[in-house]
Tab-separated table of C-alpha atoms in Angstrom:
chain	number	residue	atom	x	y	z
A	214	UNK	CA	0.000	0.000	0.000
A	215	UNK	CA	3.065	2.309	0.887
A	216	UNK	CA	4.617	2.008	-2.467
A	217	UNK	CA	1.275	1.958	-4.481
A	218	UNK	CA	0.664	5.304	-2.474
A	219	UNK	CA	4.185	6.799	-3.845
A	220	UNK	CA	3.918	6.059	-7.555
A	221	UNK	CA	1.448	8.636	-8.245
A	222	UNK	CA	3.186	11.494	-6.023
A	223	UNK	CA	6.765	10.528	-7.855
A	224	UNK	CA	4.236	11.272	-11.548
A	225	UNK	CA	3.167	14.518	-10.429
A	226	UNK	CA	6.065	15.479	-9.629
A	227	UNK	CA	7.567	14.468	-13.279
A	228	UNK	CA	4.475	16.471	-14.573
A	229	UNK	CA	4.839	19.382	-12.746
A	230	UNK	CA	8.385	19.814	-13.500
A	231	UNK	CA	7.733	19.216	-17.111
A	232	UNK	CA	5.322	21.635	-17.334
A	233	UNK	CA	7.719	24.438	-15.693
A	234	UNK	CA	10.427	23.441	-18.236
A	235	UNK	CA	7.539	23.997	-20.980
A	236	UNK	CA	6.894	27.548	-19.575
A	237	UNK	CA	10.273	28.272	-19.554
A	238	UNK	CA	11.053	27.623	-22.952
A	239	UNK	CA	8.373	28.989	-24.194
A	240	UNK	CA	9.149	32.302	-22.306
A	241	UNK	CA	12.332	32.260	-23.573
A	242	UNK	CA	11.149	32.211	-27.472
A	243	UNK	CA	8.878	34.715	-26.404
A	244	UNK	CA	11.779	36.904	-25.249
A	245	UNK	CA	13.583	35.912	-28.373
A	246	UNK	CA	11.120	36.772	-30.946
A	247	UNK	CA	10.050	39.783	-29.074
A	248	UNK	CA	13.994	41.161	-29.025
A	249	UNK	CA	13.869	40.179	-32.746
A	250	UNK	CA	11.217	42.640	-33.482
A	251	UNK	CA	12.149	45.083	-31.461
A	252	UNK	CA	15.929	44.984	-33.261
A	253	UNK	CA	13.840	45.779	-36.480
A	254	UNK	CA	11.556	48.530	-34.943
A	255	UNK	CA	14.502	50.345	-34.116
A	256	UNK	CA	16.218	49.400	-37.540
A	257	UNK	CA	13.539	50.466	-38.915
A	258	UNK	CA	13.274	53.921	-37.196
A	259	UNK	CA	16.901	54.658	-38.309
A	260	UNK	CA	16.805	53.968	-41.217
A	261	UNK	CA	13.894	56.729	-41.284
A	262	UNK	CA	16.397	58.605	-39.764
A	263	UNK	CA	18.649	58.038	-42.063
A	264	UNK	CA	16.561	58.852	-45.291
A	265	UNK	CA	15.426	61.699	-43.496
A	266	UNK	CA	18.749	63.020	-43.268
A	267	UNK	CA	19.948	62.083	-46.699
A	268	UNK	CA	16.735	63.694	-48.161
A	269	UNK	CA	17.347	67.110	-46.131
A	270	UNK	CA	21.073	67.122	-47.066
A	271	UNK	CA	20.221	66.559	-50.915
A	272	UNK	CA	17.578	69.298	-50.801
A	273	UNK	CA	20.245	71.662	-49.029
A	274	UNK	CA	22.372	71.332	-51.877
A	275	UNK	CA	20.232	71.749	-54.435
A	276	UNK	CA	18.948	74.535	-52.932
A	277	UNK	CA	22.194	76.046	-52.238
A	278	UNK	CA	22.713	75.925	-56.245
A	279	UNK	CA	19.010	76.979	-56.824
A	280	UNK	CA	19.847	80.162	-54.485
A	281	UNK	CA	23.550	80.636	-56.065
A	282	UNK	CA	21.777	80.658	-60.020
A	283	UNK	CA	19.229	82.973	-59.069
A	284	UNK	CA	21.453	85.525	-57.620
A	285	UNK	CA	23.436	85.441	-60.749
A	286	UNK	CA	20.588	86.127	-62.690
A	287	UNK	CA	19.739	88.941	-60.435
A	288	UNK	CA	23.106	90.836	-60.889
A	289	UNK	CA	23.186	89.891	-64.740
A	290	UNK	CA	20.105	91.640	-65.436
A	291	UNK	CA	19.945	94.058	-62.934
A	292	UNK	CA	16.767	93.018	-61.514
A	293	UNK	CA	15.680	94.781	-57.964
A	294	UNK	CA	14.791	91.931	-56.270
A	295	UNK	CA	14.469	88.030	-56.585
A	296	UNK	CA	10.198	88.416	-56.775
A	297	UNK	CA	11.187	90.089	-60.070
A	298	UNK	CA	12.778	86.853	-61.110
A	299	UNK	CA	10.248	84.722	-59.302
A	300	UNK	CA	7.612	86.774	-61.637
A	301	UNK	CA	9.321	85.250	-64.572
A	302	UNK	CA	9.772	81.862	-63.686
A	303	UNK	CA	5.868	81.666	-63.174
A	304	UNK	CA	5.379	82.785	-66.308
A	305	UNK	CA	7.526	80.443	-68.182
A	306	UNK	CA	6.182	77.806	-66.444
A	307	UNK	CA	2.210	78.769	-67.213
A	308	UNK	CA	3.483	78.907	-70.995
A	309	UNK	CA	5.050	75.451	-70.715
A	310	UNK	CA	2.375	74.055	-68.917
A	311	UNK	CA	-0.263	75.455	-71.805
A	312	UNK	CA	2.088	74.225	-74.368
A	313	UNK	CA	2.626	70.677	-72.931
A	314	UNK	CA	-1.223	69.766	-72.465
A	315	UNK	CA	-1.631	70.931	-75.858
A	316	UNK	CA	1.338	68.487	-77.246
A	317	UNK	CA	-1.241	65.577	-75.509
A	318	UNK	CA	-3.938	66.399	-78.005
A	319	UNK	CA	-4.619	65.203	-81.514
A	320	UNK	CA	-2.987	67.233	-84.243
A	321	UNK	CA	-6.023	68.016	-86.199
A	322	UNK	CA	-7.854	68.481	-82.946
A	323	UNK	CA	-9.568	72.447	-83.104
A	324	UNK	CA	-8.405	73.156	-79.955
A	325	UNK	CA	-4.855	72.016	-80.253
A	326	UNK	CA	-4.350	74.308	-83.736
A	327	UNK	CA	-6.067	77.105	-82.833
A	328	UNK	CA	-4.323	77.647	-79.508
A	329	UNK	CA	-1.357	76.765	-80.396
A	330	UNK	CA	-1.250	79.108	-83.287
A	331	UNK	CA	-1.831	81.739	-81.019
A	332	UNK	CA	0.374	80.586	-78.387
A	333	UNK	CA	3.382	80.719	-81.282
A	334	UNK	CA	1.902	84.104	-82.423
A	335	UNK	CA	2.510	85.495	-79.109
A	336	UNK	CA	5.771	84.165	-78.479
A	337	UNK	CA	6.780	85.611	-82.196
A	338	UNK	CA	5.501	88.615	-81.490
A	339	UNK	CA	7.924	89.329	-78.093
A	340	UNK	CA	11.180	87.844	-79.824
A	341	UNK	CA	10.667	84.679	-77.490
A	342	UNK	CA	10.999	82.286	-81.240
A	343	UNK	CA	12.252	82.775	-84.515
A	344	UNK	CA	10.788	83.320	-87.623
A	345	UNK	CA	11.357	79.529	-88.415
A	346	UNK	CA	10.506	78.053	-84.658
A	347	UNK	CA	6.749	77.336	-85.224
A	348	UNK	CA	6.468	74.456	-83.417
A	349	UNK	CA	5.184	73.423	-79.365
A	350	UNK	CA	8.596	71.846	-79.094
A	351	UNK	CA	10.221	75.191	-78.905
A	352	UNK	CA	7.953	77.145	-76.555
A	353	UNK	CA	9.194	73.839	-73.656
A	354	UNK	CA	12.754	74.722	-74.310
A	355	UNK	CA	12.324	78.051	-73.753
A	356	UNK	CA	14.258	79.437	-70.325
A	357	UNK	CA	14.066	82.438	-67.897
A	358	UNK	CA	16.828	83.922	-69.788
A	359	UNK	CA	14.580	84.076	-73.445
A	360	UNK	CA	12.220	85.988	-71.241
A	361	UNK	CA	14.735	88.625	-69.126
A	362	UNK	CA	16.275	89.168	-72.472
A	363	UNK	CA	13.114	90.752	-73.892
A	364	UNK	CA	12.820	93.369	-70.611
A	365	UNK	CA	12.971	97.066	-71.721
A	366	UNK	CA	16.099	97.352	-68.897
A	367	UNK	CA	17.842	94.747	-70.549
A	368	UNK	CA	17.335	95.762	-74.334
A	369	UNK	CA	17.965	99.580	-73.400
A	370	UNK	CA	21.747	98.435	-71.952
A	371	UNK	CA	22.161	96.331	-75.324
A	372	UNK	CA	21.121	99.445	-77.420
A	373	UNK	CA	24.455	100.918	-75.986
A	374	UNK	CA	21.918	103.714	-74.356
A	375	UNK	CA	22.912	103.284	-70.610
A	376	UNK	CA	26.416	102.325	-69.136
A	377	UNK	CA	25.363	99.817	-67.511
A	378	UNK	CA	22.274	97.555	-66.614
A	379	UNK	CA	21.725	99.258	-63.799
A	380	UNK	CA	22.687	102.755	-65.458
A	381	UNK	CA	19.451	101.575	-67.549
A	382	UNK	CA	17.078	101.196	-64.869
A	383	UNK	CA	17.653	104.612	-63.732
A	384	UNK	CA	16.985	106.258	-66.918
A	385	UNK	CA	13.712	103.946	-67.400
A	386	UNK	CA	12.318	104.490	-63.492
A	387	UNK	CA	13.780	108.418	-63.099
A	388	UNK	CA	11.714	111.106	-65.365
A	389	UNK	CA	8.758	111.061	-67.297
A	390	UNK	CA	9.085	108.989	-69.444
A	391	UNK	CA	6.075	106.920	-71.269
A	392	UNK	CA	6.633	103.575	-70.388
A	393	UNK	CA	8.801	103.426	-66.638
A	394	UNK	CA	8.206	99.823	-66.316
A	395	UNK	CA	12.150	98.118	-66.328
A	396	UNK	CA	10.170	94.624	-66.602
A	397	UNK	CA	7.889	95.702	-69.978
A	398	UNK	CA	8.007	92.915	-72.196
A	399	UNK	CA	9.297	94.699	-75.347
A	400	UNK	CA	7.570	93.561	-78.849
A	401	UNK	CA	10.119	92.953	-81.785
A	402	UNK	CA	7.996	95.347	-83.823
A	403	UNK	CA	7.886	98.634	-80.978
A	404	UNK	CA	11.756	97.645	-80.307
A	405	UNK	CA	13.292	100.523	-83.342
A	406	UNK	CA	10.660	102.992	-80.927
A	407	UNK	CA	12.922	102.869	-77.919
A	408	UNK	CA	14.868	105.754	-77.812
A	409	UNK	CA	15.938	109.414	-75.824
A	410	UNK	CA	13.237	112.041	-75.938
A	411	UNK	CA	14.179	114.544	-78.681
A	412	UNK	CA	13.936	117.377	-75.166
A	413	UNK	CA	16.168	115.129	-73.374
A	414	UNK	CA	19.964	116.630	-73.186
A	415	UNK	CA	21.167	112.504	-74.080
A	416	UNK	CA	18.722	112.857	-77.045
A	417	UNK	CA	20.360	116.050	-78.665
A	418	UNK	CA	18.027	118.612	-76.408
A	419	UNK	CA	19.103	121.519	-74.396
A	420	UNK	CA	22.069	121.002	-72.296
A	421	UNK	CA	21.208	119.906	-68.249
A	422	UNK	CA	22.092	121.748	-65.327
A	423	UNK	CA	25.699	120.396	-65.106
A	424	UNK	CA	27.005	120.722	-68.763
A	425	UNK	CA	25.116	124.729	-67.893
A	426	UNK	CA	27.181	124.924	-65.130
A	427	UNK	CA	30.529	123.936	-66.185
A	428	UNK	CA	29.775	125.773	-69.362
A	429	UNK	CA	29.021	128.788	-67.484
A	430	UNK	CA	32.514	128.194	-65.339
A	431	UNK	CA	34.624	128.067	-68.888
A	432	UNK	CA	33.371	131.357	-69.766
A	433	UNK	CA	30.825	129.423	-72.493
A	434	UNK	CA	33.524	127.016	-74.360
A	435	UNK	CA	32.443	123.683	-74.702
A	436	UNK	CA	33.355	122.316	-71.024
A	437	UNK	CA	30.303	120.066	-71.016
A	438	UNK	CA	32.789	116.784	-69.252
A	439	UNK	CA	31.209	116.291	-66.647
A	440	UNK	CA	27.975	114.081	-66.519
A	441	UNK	CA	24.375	115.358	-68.125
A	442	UNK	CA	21.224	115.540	-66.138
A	443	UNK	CA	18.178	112.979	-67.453
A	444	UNK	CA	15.603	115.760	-67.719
Protein backbone atom coordinates (compact mmCIF):
# COMPACT_ATOMS: atom_id res chain seq x y z
CA UNK A 1 0.00 0.00 0.00
CA UNK A 2 3.06 2.31 0.89
CA UNK A 3 4.62 2.01 -2.47
CA UNK A 4 1.27 1.96 -4.48
CA UNK A 5 0.66 5.30 -2.47
CA UNK A 6 4.18 6.80 -3.85
CA UNK A 7 3.92 6.06 -7.55
CA UNK A 8 1.45 8.64 -8.24
CA UNK A 9 3.19 11.49 -6.02
CA UNK A 10 6.76 10.53 -7.85
CA UNK A 11 4.24 11.27 -11.55
CA UNK A 12 3.17 14.52 -10.43
CA UNK A 13 6.07 15.48 -9.63
CA UNK A 14 7.57 14.47 -13.28
CA UNK A 15 4.47 16.47 -14.57
CA UNK A 16 4.84 19.38 -12.75
CA UNK A 17 8.39 19.81 -13.50
CA UNK A 18 7.73 19.22 -17.11
CA UNK A 19 5.32 21.63 -17.33
CA UNK A 20 7.72 24.44 -15.69
CA UNK A 21 10.43 23.44 -18.24
CA UNK A 22 7.54 24.00 -20.98
CA UNK A 23 6.89 27.55 -19.58
CA UNK A 24 10.27 28.27 -19.55
CA UNK A 25 11.05 27.62 -22.95
CA UNK A 26 8.37 28.99 -24.19
CA UNK A 27 9.15 32.30 -22.31
CA UNK A 28 12.33 32.26 -23.57
CA UNK A 29 11.15 32.21 -27.47
CA UNK A 30 8.88 34.71 -26.40
CA UNK A 31 11.78 36.90 -25.25
CA UNK A 32 13.58 35.91 -28.37
CA UNK A 33 11.12 36.77 -30.95
CA UNK A 34 10.05 39.78 -29.07
CA UNK A 35 13.99 41.16 -29.03
CA UNK A 36 13.87 40.18 -32.75
CA UNK A 37 11.22 42.64 -33.48
CA UNK A 38 12.15 45.08 -31.46
CA UNK A 39 15.93 44.98 -33.26
CA UNK A 40 13.84 45.78 -36.48
CA UNK A 41 11.56 48.53 -34.94
CA UNK A 42 14.50 50.35 -34.12
CA UNK A 43 16.22 49.40 -37.54
CA UNK A 44 13.54 50.47 -38.92
CA UNK A 45 13.27 53.92 -37.20
CA UNK A 46 16.90 54.66 -38.31
CA UNK A 47 16.80 53.97 -41.22
CA UNK A 48 13.89 56.73 -41.28
CA UNK A 49 16.40 58.61 -39.76
CA UNK A 50 18.65 58.04 -42.06
CA UNK A 51 16.56 58.85 -45.29
CA UNK A 52 15.43 61.70 -43.50
CA UNK A 53 18.75 63.02 -43.27
CA UNK A 54 19.95 62.08 -46.70
CA UNK A 55 16.73 63.69 -48.16
CA UNK A 56 17.35 67.11 -46.13
CA UNK A 57 21.07 67.12 -47.07
CA UNK A 58 20.22 66.56 -50.92
CA UNK A 59 17.58 69.30 -50.80
CA UNK A 60 20.24 71.66 -49.03
CA UNK A 61 22.37 71.33 -51.88
CA UNK A 62 20.23 71.75 -54.43
CA UNK A 63 18.95 74.54 -52.93
CA UNK A 64 22.19 76.05 -52.24
CA UNK A 65 22.71 75.93 -56.25
CA UNK A 66 19.01 76.98 -56.82
CA UNK A 67 19.85 80.16 -54.48
CA UNK A 68 23.55 80.64 -56.06
CA UNK A 69 21.78 80.66 -60.02
CA UNK A 70 19.23 82.97 -59.07
CA UNK A 71 21.45 85.52 -57.62
CA UNK A 72 23.44 85.44 -60.75
CA UNK A 73 20.59 86.13 -62.69
CA UNK A 74 19.74 88.94 -60.43
CA UNK A 75 23.11 90.84 -60.89
CA UNK A 76 23.19 89.89 -64.74
CA UNK A 77 20.10 91.64 -65.44
CA UNK A 78 19.94 94.06 -62.93
CA UNK A 79 16.77 93.02 -61.51
CA UNK A 80 15.68 94.78 -57.96
CA UNK A 81 14.79 91.93 -56.27
CA UNK A 82 14.47 88.03 -56.59
CA UNK A 83 10.20 88.42 -56.77
CA UNK A 84 11.19 90.09 -60.07
CA UNK A 85 12.78 86.85 -61.11
CA UNK A 86 10.25 84.72 -59.30
CA UNK A 87 7.61 86.77 -61.64
CA UNK A 88 9.32 85.25 -64.57
CA UNK A 89 9.77 81.86 -63.69
CA UNK A 90 5.87 81.67 -63.17
CA UNK A 91 5.38 82.78 -66.31
CA UNK A 92 7.53 80.44 -68.18
CA UNK A 93 6.18 77.81 -66.44
CA UNK A 94 2.21 78.77 -67.21
CA UNK A 95 3.48 78.91 -71.00
CA UNK A 96 5.05 75.45 -70.72
CA UNK A 97 2.38 74.05 -68.92
CA UNK A 98 -0.26 75.45 -71.80
CA UNK A 99 2.09 74.22 -74.37
CA UNK A 100 2.63 70.68 -72.93
CA UNK A 101 -1.22 69.77 -72.47
CA UNK A 102 -1.63 70.93 -75.86
CA UNK A 103 1.34 68.49 -77.25
CA UNK A 104 -1.24 65.58 -75.51
CA UNK A 105 -3.94 66.40 -78.01
CA UNK A 106 -4.62 65.20 -81.51
CA UNK A 107 -2.99 67.23 -84.24
CA UNK A 108 -6.02 68.02 -86.20
CA UNK A 109 -7.85 68.48 -82.95
CA UNK A 110 -9.57 72.45 -83.10
CA UNK A 111 -8.40 73.16 -79.96
CA UNK A 112 -4.86 72.02 -80.25
CA UNK A 113 -4.35 74.31 -83.74
CA UNK A 114 -6.07 77.10 -82.83
CA UNK A 115 -4.32 77.65 -79.51
CA UNK A 116 -1.36 76.77 -80.40
CA UNK A 117 -1.25 79.11 -83.29
CA UNK A 118 -1.83 81.74 -81.02
CA UNK A 119 0.37 80.59 -78.39
CA UNK A 120 3.38 80.72 -81.28
CA UNK A 121 1.90 84.10 -82.42
CA UNK A 122 2.51 85.50 -79.11
CA UNK A 123 5.77 84.17 -78.48
CA UNK A 124 6.78 85.61 -82.20
CA UNK A 125 5.50 88.61 -81.49
CA UNK A 126 7.92 89.33 -78.09
CA UNK A 127 11.18 87.84 -79.82
CA UNK A 128 10.67 84.68 -77.49
CA UNK A 129 11.00 82.29 -81.24
CA UNK A 130 12.25 82.78 -84.51
CA UNK A 131 10.79 83.32 -87.62
CA UNK A 132 11.36 79.53 -88.41
CA UNK A 133 10.51 78.05 -84.66
CA UNK A 134 6.75 77.34 -85.22
CA UNK A 135 6.47 74.46 -83.42
CA UNK A 136 5.18 73.42 -79.37
CA UNK A 137 8.60 71.85 -79.09
CA UNK A 138 10.22 75.19 -78.91
CA UNK A 139 7.95 77.14 -76.56
CA UNK A 140 9.19 73.84 -73.66
CA UNK A 141 12.75 74.72 -74.31
CA UNK A 142 12.32 78.05 -73.75
CA UNK A 143 14.26 79.44 -70.33
CA UNK A 144 14.07 82.44 -67.90
CA UNK A 145 16.83 83.92 -69.79
CA UNK A 146 14.58 84.08 -73.44
CA UNK A 147 12.22 85.99 -71.24
CA UNK A 148 14.74 88.62 -69.13
CA UNK A 149 16.27 89.17 -72.47
CA UNK A 150 13.11 90.75 -73.89
CA UNK A 151 12.82 93.37 -70.61
CA UNK A 152 12.97 97.07 -71.72
CA UNK A 153 16.10 97.35 -68.90
CA UNK A 154 17.84 94.75 -70.55
CA UNK A 155 17.33 95.76 -74.33
CA UNK A 156 17.96 99.58 -73.40
CA UNK A 157 21.75 98.44 -71.95
CA UNK A 158 22.16 96.33 -75.32
CA UNK A 159 21.12 99.44 -77.42
CA UNK A 160 24.45 100.92 -75.99
CA UNK A 161 21.92 103.71 -74.36
CA UNK A 162 22.91 103.28 -70.61
CA UNK A 163 26.42 102.33 -69.14
CA UNK A 164 25.36 99.82 -67.51
CA UNK A 165 22.27 97.55 -66.61
CA UNK A 166 21.73 99.26 -63.80
CA UNK A 167 22.69 102.75 -65.46
CA UNK A 168 19.45 101.57 -67.55
CA UNK A 169 17.08 101.20 -64.87
CA UNK A 170 17.65 104.61 -63.73
CA UNK A 171 16.98 106.26 -66.92
CA UNK A 172 13.71 103.95 -67.40
CA UNK A 173 12.32 104.49 -63.49
CA UNK A 174 13.78 108.42 -63.10
CA UNK A 175 11.71 111.11 -65.37
CA UNK A 176 8.76 111.06 -67.30
CA UNK A 177 9.08 108.99 -69.44
CA UNK A 178 6.07 106.92 -71.27
CA UNK A 179 6.63 103.57 -70.39
CA UNK A 180 8.80 103.43 -66.64
CA UNK A 181 8.21 99.82 -66.32
CA UNK A 182 12.15 98.12 -66.33
CA UNK A 183 10.17 94.62 -66.60
CA UNK A 184 7.89 95.70 -69.98
CA UNK A 185 8.01 92.91 -72.20
CA UNK A 186 9.30 94.70 -75.35
CA UNK A 187 7.57 93.56 -78.85
CA UNK A 188 10.12 92.95 -81.78
CA UNK A 189 8.00 95.35 -83.82
CA UNK A 190 7.89 98.63 -80.98
CA UNK A 191 11.76 97.65 -80.31
CA UNK A 192 13.29 100.52 -83.34
CA UNK A 193 10.66 102.99 -80.93
CA UNK A 194 12.92 102.87 -77.92
CA UNK A 195 14.87 105.75 -77.81
CA UNK A 196 15.94 109.41 -75.82
CA UNK A 197 13.24 112.04 -75.94
CA UNK A 198 14.18 114.54 -78.68
CA UNK A 199 13.94 117.38 -75.17
CA UNK A 200 16.17 115.13 -73.37
CA UNK A 201 19.96 116.63 -73.19
CA UNK A 202 21.17 112.50 -74.08
CA UNK A 203 18.72 112.86 -77.04
CA UNK A 204 20.36 116.05 -78.66
CA UNK A 205 18.03 118.61 -76.41
CA UNK A 206 19.10 121.52 -74.40
CA UNK A 207 22.07 121.00 -72.30
CA UNK A 208 21.21 119.91 -68.25
CA UNK A 209 22.09 121.75 -65.33
CA UNK A 210 25.70 120.40 -65.11
CA UNK A 211 27.01 120.72 -68.76
CA UNK A 212 25.12 124.73 -67.89
CA UNK A 213 27.18 124.92 -65.13
CA UNK A 214 30.53 123.94 -66.18
CA UNK A 215 29.78 125.77 -69.36
CA UNK A 216 29.02 128.79 -67.48
CA UNK A 217 32.51 128.19 -65.34
CA UNK A 218 34.62 128.07 -68.89
CA UNK A 219 33.37 131.36 -69.77
CA UNK A 220 30.83 129.42 -72.49
CA UNK A 221 33.52 127.02 -74.36
CA UNK A 222 32.44 123.68 -74.70
CA UNK A 223 33.36 122.32 -71.02
CA UNK A 224 30.30 120.07 -71.02
CA UNK A 225 32.79 116.78 -69.25
CA UNK A 226 31.21 116.29 -66.65
CA UNK A 227 27.98 114.08 -66.52
CA UNK A 228 24.38 115.36 -68.12
CA UNK A 229 21.22 115.54 -66.14
CA UNK A 230 18.18 112.98 -67.45
CA UNK A 231 15.60 115.76 -67.72
Amino acid sequence: MTAASARPARRRVSCIGLANTTAQSDNSSFDIVLAYFRSLYIFHQNSIRLLHFVNMLAHMLSADKRLDAELKLVGEYGLRCKRELWRVQYALSRIRNAARELLTLDEKNPRRIFEGEALLRRMNRYGLLGEGQNKLDYVLALTVENFLQRRLQTIVFKNGMAKSIHHARVLIRVGRQPVNIPSFMVRVESEKHIDFSLTSPLGGGPAGRVKRKNQKASGGGGGGDGEEDDE
